Amino acid sequence: DTGVSQDPRHKITKRGQNVTFRCDPISEHNRLYWYRQTLGQGPEFLTYFQNEAQLEKSRLLSDRFSAERPKGSFSTLEIQRTEQGDSAMYLCASSLASGGNSPLHFGNGTRLTVT
Amino acid sequence: AQSVAQPEDQVNVAEGNPLTVKCTYSVSGNPYLFWYVQYPNRGLQFLLKYITGDNLVKGSYGFEAEFNKSQTSFHLKKPSALVSDSALYFCAVRDGGGSNYKLTFGKGTLLTVNP
């Protein structure tokens, strides 16, 4: 078990630029989640996949955000035309698909700073 | 809708004393409840979960939690706190009767254990 891996750990970008983050889940996990966490807040759900299917997307997520998991393994989260309000820690997690009682295993996150 | 409340932003205890971090939840079906811990600049680590069965569940690092259905609570406890327990603690819930598998997190409680 090598854990959930996220890349990069830190990203600084200028407002208006596009950014893409990558997440490699634990290999046997078929559910993959993206969360966003800002200072002083708990993780906020963004979206999740079961295998390659995106099953739910938060209504809070603007159209500038898109996520993919093309082969049911790694996933990417892209933010287009970044805004300062996008500055946050972006967390990826994975779990087994076992009726929902399997805990999520989190990566160490990608910290995005938009200047 | 599912939600979690952690009524205390901060909890301070002396090393060796018992600690309690409070959590209340709201779901329409059966609750699946989880506790996670987060250290600075890291992702969340799973501590324990309640799905069904015994109301007292034991987890990692000597932590335990008590499920109380009538009070809709799931408080985290430890009989004797260590300085190394100082961290941010998150309670999370999902509706066990639903078909969505996202976890909803509380805002977190910062635990400080003083030597």
Tab-separated table of C-alpha atoms in Angstrom, chain B residues 4 9 14 20 24 37 42 46 56-57 60 66 69 72 75 93 100 105-106:
chain	number	residue	atom	x	y	z
B	4	VAL	CA	-21.967	17.475	10.820
B	9	ASP	CA	-13.242	25.159	17.466
B	14	ALA	CA	-3.264	18.657	29.936
B	20	THR	CA	-13.263	14.516	24.416
B	24	THR	CA	-23.199	15.804	16.274
B	37	VAL	CA	-6.972	13.552	12.170
B	42	ARG	CA	-0.763	16.850	5.498
B	46	PHE	CA	-8.492	7.796	9.255
B	56	LEU	CA	-18.299	2.148	21.479
B	57	VAL	CA	-15.779	1.807	18.693
B	60	SER	CA	-5.953	3.989	16.046
B	66	GLU	CA	-19.181	6.607	21.380
B	69	LYS	CA	-28.397	7.600	18.434
B	72	THR	CA	-27.225	12.087	17.304
B	75	HIS	CA	-17.854	12.066	20.386
B	93	VAL	CA	-20.873	11.398	8.083
B	100	ASN	CA	-24.254	8.528	-2.842
B	105	PHE	CA	-17.087	16.800	7.090
B	106	GLY	CA	-17.385	19.128	10.040
